[in-house]
Coordinates of C-alpha atoms in Angstrom, one line a residue:
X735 CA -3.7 -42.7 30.6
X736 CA 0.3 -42.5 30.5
X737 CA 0.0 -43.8 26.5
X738 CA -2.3 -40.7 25.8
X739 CA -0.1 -38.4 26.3
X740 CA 3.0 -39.4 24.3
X741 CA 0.2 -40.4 21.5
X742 CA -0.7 -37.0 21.1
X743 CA 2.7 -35.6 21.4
X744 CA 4.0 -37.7 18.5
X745 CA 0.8 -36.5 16.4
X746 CA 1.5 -33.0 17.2
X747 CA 5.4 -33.6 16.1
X748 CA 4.0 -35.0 12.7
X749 CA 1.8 -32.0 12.1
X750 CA 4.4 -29.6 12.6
X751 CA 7.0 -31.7 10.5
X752 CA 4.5 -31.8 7.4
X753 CA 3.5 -28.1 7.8
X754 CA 7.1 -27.6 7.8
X755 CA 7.5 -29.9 4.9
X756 CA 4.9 -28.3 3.4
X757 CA 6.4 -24.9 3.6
X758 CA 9.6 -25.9 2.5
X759 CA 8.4 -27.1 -0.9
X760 CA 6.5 -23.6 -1.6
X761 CA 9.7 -21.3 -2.5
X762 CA 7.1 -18.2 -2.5
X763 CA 5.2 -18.9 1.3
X764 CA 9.1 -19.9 2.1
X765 CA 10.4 -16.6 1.5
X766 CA 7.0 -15.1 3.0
X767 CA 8.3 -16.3 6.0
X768 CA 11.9 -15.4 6.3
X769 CA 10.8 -11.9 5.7
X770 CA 8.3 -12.1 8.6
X771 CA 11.1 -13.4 10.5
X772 CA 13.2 -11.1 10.0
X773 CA 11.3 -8.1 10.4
X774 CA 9.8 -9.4 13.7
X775 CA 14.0 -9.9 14.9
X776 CA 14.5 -6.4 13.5
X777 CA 11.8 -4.9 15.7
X778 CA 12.8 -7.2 18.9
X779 CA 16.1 -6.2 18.7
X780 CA 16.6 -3.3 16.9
X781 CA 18.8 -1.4 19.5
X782 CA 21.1 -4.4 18.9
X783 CA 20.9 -5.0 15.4
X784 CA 21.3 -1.0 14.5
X785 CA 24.8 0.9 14.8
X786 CA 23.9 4.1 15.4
X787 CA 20.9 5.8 17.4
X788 CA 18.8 6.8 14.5
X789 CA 17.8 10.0 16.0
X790 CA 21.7 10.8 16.7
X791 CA 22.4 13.7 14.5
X792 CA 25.8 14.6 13.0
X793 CA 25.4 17.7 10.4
X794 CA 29.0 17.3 9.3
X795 CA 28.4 13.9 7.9
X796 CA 25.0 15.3 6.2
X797 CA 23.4 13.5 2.8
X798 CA 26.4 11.2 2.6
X799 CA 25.7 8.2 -0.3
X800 CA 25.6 5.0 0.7
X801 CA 29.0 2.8 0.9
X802 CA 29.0 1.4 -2.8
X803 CA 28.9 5.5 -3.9
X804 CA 31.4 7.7 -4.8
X805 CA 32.2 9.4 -1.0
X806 CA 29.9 6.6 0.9
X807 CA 31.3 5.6 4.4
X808 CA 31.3 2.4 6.0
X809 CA 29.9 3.5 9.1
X810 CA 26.9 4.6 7.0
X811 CA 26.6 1.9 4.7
X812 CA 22.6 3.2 3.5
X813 CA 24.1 6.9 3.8
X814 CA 22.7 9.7 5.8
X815 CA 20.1 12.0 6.2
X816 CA 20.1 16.1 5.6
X817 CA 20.1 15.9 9.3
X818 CA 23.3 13.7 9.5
X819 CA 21.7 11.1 11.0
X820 CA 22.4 7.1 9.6
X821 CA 19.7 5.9 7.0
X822 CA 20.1 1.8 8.2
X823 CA 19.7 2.7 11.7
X824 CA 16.6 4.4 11.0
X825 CA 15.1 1.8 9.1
X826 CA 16.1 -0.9 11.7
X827 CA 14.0 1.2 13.8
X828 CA 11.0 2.1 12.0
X829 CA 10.3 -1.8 11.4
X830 CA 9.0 -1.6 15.2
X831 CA 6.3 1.3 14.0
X832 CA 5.4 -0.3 10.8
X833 CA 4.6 -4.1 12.6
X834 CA 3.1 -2.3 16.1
X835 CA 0.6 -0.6 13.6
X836 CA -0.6 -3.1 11.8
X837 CA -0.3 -5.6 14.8
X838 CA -2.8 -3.3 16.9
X839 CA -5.0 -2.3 14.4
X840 CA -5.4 -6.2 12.9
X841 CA -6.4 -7.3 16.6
X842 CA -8.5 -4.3 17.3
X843 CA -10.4 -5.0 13.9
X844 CA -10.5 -8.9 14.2
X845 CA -11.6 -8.5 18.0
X846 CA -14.6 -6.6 16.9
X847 CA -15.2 -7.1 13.4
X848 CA -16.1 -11.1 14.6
X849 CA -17.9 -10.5 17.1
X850 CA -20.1 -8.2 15.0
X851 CA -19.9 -11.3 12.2
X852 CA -20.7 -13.7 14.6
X853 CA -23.7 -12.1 16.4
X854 CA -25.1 -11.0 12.6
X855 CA -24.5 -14.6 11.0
X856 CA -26.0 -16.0 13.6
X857 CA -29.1 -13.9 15.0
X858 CA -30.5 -14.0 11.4
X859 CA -33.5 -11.9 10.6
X860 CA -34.0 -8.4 11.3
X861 CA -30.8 -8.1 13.3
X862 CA -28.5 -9.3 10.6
X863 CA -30.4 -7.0 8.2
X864 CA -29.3 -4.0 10.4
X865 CA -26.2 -4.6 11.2
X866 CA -25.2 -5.8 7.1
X867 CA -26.7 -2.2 6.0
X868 CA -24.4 -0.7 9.0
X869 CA -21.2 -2.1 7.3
X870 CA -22.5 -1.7 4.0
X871 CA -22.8 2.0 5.0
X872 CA -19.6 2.3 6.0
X873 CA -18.2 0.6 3.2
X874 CA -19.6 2.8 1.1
X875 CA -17.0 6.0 2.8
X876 CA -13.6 6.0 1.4
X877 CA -11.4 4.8 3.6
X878 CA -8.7 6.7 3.3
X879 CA -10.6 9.9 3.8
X880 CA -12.2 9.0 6.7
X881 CA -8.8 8.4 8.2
X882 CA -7.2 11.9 7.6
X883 CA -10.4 13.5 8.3
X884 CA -10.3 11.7 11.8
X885 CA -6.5 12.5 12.5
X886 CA -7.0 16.1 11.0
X887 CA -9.4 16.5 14.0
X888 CA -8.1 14.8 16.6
X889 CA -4.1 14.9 15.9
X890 CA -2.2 12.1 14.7
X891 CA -0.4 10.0 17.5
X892 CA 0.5 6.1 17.5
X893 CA -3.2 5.2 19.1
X894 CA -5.2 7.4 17.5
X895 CA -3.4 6.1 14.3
X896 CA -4.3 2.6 14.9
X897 CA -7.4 2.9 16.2
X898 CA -8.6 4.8 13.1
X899 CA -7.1 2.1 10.5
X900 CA -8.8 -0.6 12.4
X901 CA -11.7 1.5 11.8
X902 CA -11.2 1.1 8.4
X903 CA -10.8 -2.8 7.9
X904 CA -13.5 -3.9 10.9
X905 CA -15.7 -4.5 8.3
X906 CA -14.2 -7.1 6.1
X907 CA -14.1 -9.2 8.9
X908 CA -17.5 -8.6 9.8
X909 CA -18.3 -9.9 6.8
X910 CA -16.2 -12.6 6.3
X911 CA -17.7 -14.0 10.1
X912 CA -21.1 -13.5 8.7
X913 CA -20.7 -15.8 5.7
X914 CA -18.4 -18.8 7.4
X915 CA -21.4 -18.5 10.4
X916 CA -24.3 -19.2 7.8
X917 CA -22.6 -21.9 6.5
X918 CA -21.6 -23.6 10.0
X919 CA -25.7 -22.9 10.8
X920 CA -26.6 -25.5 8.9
X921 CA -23.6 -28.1 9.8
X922 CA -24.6 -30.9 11.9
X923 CA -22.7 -30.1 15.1
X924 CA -24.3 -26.8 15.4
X925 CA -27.5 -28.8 15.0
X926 CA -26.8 -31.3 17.5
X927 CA -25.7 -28.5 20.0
X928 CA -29.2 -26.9 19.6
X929 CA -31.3 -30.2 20.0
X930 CA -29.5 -31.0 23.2
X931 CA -30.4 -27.1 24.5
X932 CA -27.0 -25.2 24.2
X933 CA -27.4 -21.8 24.8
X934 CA -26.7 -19.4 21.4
X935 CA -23.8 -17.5 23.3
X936 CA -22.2 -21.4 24.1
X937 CA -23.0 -22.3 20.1
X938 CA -21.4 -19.2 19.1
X939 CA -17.8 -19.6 21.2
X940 CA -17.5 -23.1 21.6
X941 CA -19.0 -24.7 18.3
X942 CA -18.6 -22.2 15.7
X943 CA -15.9 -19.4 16.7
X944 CA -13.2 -22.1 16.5
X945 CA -13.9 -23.3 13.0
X946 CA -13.3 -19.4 12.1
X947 CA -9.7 -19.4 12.6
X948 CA -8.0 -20.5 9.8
X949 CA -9.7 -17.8 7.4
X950 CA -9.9 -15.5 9.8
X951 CA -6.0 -16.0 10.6
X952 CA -5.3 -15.6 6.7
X953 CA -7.7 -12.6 6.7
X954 CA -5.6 -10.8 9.5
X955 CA -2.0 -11.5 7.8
X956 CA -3.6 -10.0 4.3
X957 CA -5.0 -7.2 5.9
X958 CA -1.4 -6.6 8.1
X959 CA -0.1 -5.9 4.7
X960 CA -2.9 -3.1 3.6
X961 CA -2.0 -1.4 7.2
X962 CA 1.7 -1.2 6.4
X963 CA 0.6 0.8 3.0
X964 CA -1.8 2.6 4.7
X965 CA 0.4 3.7 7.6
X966 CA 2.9 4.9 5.3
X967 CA 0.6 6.6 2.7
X968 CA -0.3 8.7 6.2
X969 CA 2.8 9.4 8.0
X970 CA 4.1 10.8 4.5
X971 CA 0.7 13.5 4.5
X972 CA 2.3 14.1 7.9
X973 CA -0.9 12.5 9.5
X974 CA 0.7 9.5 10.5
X975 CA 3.7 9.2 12.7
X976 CA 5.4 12.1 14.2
X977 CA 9.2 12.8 14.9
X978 CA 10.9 11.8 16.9
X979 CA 9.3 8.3 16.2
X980 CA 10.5 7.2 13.3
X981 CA 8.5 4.8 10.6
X982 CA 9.4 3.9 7.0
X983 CA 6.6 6.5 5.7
X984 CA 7.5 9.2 7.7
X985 CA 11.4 8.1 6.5
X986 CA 10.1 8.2 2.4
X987 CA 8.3 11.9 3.5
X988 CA 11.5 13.3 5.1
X989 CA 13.4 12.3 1.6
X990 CA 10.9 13.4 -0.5
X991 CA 12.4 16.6 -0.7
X992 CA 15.8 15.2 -2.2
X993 CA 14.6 13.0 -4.4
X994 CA 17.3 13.9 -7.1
X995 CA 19.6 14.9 -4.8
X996 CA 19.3 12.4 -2.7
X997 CA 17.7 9.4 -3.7
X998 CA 18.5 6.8 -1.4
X999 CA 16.5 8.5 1.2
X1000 CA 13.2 7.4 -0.3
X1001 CA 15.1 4.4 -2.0
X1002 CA 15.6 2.3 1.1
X1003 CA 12.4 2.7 2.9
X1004 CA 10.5 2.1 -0.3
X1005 CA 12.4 -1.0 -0.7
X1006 CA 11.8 -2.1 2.9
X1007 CA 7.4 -1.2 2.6
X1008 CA 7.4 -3.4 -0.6
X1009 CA 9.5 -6.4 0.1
X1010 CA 7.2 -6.3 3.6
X1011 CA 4.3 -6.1 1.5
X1012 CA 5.3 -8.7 -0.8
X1013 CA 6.4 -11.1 2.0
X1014 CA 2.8 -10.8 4.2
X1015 CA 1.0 -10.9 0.9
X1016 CA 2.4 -14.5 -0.3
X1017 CA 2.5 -15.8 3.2
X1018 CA -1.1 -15.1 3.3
X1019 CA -1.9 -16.7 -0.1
X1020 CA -0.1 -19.9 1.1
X1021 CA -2.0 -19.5 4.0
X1022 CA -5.1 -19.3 2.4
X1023 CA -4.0 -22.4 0.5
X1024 CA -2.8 -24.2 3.1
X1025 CA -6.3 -23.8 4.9
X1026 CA -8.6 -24.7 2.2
X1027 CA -8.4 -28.3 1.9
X1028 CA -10.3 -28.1 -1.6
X1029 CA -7.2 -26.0 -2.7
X1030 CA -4.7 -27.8 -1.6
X1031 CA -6.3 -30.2 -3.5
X1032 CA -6.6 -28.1 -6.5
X1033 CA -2.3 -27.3 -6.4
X1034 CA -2.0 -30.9 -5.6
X1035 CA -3.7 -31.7 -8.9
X1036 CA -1.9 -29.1 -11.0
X1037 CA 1.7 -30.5 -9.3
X1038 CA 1.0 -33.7 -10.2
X1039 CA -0.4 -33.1 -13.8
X1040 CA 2.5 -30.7 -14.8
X1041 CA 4.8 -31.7 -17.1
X1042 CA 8.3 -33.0 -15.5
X1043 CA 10.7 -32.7 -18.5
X1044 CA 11.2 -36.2 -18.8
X1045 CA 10.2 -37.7 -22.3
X1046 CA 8.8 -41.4 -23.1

């Protein structure tokens, strides 16, 4: 009993090290990471990390360029606002916003959107025939729509905001759940669990569910990243988020108005929504990678068969 223990820690240890291994050799899931990492410190800390109060306004210090411009200031080294209020700061800020949303609206979704997948998958039959044509339904309404027709009606505010983009993505993990459970329906464990009289609740949560995690996992980060667009694509129709919160689409609205005047108030923001994007995005393609042992296998192949630059 005492050797158990220690046993497992040390398998544990060499998981870690070879995922860690693993991610150090993949530049692009590398940088996903430092990105999430640092926008998950800017959020945690962002009263610390920002120098000003981003809602702290100062009209004589209005539209100032950032520090590497003609009349820039140090003490607003992304420049200011038409409201004199410090560009960086705000930013720092709205990183909180733009990962709550997504993080909210992901779980809401996942939460959900599986157990639909999992009750569908594995009922079979008439009740998977219902509940696929219910999805494929709303599929079928455009997402974005839906979402400012719901906010139009009931007023935009942070929950009603993430409730109505999980709204939108519930689906595709619904479906997702349904095709993993018919697969694990025919798997031997699942068979075994029936023969010995396991009730379809137990098969569902303790045979099948766990098996679901790493797609469903890569799933979530992918669809973290189509939040973040879709939170800012409504917070700059003025749906979204609503002064005095600040996000980085409500940030790129506010600017829109000096675009030539003013550039680096849409300029920053837009930088910070793609390089977030881009981050989450190849994070979750290395996840999906990383998950699949068939393609790890695949990029294990194509390592080892590309040419090294090293002649006979």
């Amino acid at each position: 009993m005492s050797s158990a223990r220690p046993t497992g820690n040390r398998d544990r240890s060499r998981r870690a090290a070879g995922w860690a291994i693993r991610i150090l050799r993949d530049p692009a899931a590398l940088f996903g990471i430092l990105v999430l990492l640092l926008l998950v410190a800017a959020a945690l800390f962002a009263s610390t990390i920002a120098p000003l109060d981003p809602n702290k306004q100062d009209l004589g210090a209005r539209l100032l360029p950032p520090f590497y411009a003609e009349g820039g200031s140090s003490e607003h080294v992304l420049g200011t606002d038409q409201l004199g209020r410090d560009v960086f700061s705000r930013i720092i800020h709205g990183t909180r916003i733009s990962l709550t949303i997504p993080l909210v609206s992901v779980t809401l979704a996942g939460i959900f959107g599986t157990a639909v997948g999992l009750l569908s998958g594995y009922s079979g039959g008439r009740a998977d025939t219902v509940i696929m044509r219910i999805v494929d339904t709303l599929f079928s309404f455009p997402g974005l729509l839906l979402a400012l027709t719901i906010l139009a009606v009931v007023g935009p505010s942070f929950w009603t905001l993430a409730i109505v983009l999980s709204l939108r993505i519930w689906m595709v993990f619904a479906r997702l759940t349904r095709g993993l459970v018919l697969s694990a329906r025919e798997a031997e464990y699942v068979e075994a669990a029936e023969l010995v009289g396991a009730s379809p609740t137990r098969i569902m949560m303790r045979h099948i569910a766990p098996n679901l995690t790493a797609p469903l996992l890569t799933l979530a980060v992918l669809e973290s990243a189509h939040v973040i667009l879709s939170e800012a694509a409504l917070s700059f129709l003025g749906l979204g988020i609503q002064p005095p919160q600040t996000s980085w689409g409500l940030d790129v609205a506010i600017g829109r108005q000096y675009v030539f005047s003013a550039p680096w108030l849409i300029i920053f923001p837009g930088i910070a929504i793609a390089v977030a994007v881009l981050g989450i995005n190849l994070l979750a393609s290395w996840l999906r990678v990383a998950a699949d042992p068939e393609e790890s296998a695949k990029r294990f192949a194509a390592a080892a068969d590309a040419p090294t630059g090293w002649s006979e």
